[in-house]
């Protein structure tokens, strides 16, 4: 373990190797960094490097204190932090806001981060700064991506990387390549990343179907440098098809997307100016008959969703002050059809417009051995929706009433929200510092929460099996947050611990709908007995999380995390839905000259504090062990290998949601089981 000073933030950083995550040949430049309490910065960042065996990089969040992932399919992981998830967390890819096409979050933001160029996932610990994103009520996550790399020698340099991988569970194969050519003032990088899988198997020899997929991502990055300026372009293409999502009512038929970014970095008036303009176009189709059993052709459903978005951010910062503006505008459409009935057509979402523009400022000041930071962000948010239609409107009075009510409503909505943060960092005795953080943050409703006009399950990935209705007149959520963090650090030993409390007024959650004709319609169309309508309620979350790191010597290292959060409704006696139970892990690593091996013990408690309104099922506690290793064969070849779930333990992850596939090995509406023992091998060639 070593201590270093980050020259940009002037904050103390503790760095320690994580060979369990990374090929040895790139260990020197790809180490985990935990930004502890700083000399001039109150910001703390937890960094999880990407483990090569994961098809979905969101899995790496499980190793970060306070973080977790809601799994709806092999590629559909929704980031969770301290019991909040989805749109409440600002999730960026390479610093760019990513707006997916799927109204049920099948294409989550992290699914757009290609493995071959993703170096790590950065998560702001505690209360996220106002500079990290527009909607940060639940935290902020950003993936760091490789970009075109300039030559450090002044000569033209060419580097190439190939990566091959195989996993026996689901017969997963992965192939990826990256090449970079750079001079002192110009650079170009191109990549391709392909993964293919069959269905996963559970520890009790059942097939978890459908969970297969085929996914290819490719793109390029290019940049030029002159004086103290850098200007560049990034482009990424995604092709995902035949991907199962057993916790949702449909599977992914295809997702095609184009994403681009023009960016610049400049020295300006004793500070740094950063700007970026981005776009994204996504075309997404899902259905309930190609990958899962459906014996009733009249119940075939296909949902074609499209979205396009533009985004921008401009900020200037120095050691004390940050000023900036950012925003995005996205458009969404989704139409449901039946290929066996040409008359069947439901405009699920039509001409949805979601625009969010914001300005922010953050000031940090140090006096004596105390550091304080103030941050503020003001947000102007606008939303609108076009007219909708339903093929049954002329035959069913309830459908006709829903169509007419929505089309005649004032669908244009405006919100002006503010985020305010305060951080105070101070020492209490040798090697120990305390950070007190306070905030009030607001989040505007998502377009699904506002404009879901007919009973459906298009709920941005809730995956609770219930049918929902939107509510145009929803208020923005308002959270009052407090976080008390403690950091104790010596040369070889670090403890980071936080306790937190968040009170959320006007929290958006479904409550039982009392409109009997609508409930009868949902029973007829969706086989659903109850419709929940999004409404403003009151909620609170509290808990603690932390991590310990100890370096015995150059060969042995011990690390551990623990996370606990309690989510409650404050207006009634109920709990919040899909909140991770008490969990943690302990990892022991041994390193020799050219190889390493890590044993990681995971433990998860039972979760009995479940949401009755969502019909959430309780879950039992469990534990399992992973073994991960690596061997550097030569300067050009590195082998990574491991065994996940070493003892083939049977368990059910509380965040795995419920099986929605009829006729599979997993009973309908039972929680998706754990995957069986998985033996994997990956080889990285670098030239």
mmCIF file of N, CA, C and O in Angstrom, residues 134 219 269 379 393 445 480 615:
data_model
loop_
_atom_site.group_PDB
_atom_site.id
_atom_site.type_symbol
_atom_site.label_atom_id
_atom_site.label_comp_id
_atom_site.label_asym_id
_atom_site.label_seq_id
_atom_site.Cartn_x
_atom_site.Cartn_y
_atom_site.Cartn_z
ATOM 1 N N UNK A 134 -27.354 15.729 -12.753
ATOM 2 C CA UNK A 134 -28.593 16.482 -12.559
ATOM 3 C C UNK A 134 -29.466 15.848 -11.481
ATOM 4 O O UNK A 134 -29.989 16.532 -10.604
ATOM 5 N N UNK A 219 -16.542 0.719 -31.630
ATOM 6 C CA UNK A 219 -16.458 2.170 -31.697
ATOM 7 C C UNK A 219 -15.038 2.659 -31.855
ATOM 8 O O UNK A 219 -14.102 1.873 -32.051
ATOM 9 N N UNK A 269 -7.522 30.658 -17.329
ATOM 10 C CA UNK A 269 -7.521 31.528 -16.157
ATOM 11 C C UNK A 269 -7.262 30.757 -14.861
ATOM 12 O O UNK A 269 -8.087 30.737 -13.951
ATOM 13 N N UNK A 379 -32.398 23.520 -11.240
ATOM 14 C CA UNK A 379 -32.781 22.675 -12.365
ATOM 15 C C UNK A 379 -34.147 23.103 -12.895
ATOM 16 O O UNK A 379 -35.094 23.273 -12.119
ATOM 17 N N UNK A 393 -60.462 1.125 -28.127
ATOM 18 C CA UNK A 393 -61.143 2.328 -27.644
ATOM 19 C C UNK A 393 -62.588 2.412 -28.110
ATOM 20 O O UNK A 393 -63.443 2.973 -27.407
ATOM 21 N N UNK A 445 -40.268 13.555 -11.530
ATOM 22 C CA UNK A 445 -40.741 12.225 -11.940
ATOM 23 C C UNK A 445 -40.187 11.819 -13.303
ATOM 24 O O UNK A 445 -39.906 12.659 -14.167
ATOM 25 N N UNK A 480 -34.164 15.168 2.370
ATOM 26 C CA UNK A 480 -33.278 15.809 3.346
ATOM 27 C C UNK A 480 -32.324 14.732 3.833
ATOM 28 O O UNK A 480 -32.746 13.713 4.378
ATOM 29 N N UNK A 615 -46.344 -6.717 -2.853
ATOM 30 C CA UNK A 615 -46.389 -8.177 -2.717
ATOM 31 C C UNK A 615 -44.987 -8.781 -2.728
ATOM 32 O O UNK A 615 -44.761 -9.872 -3.284
#
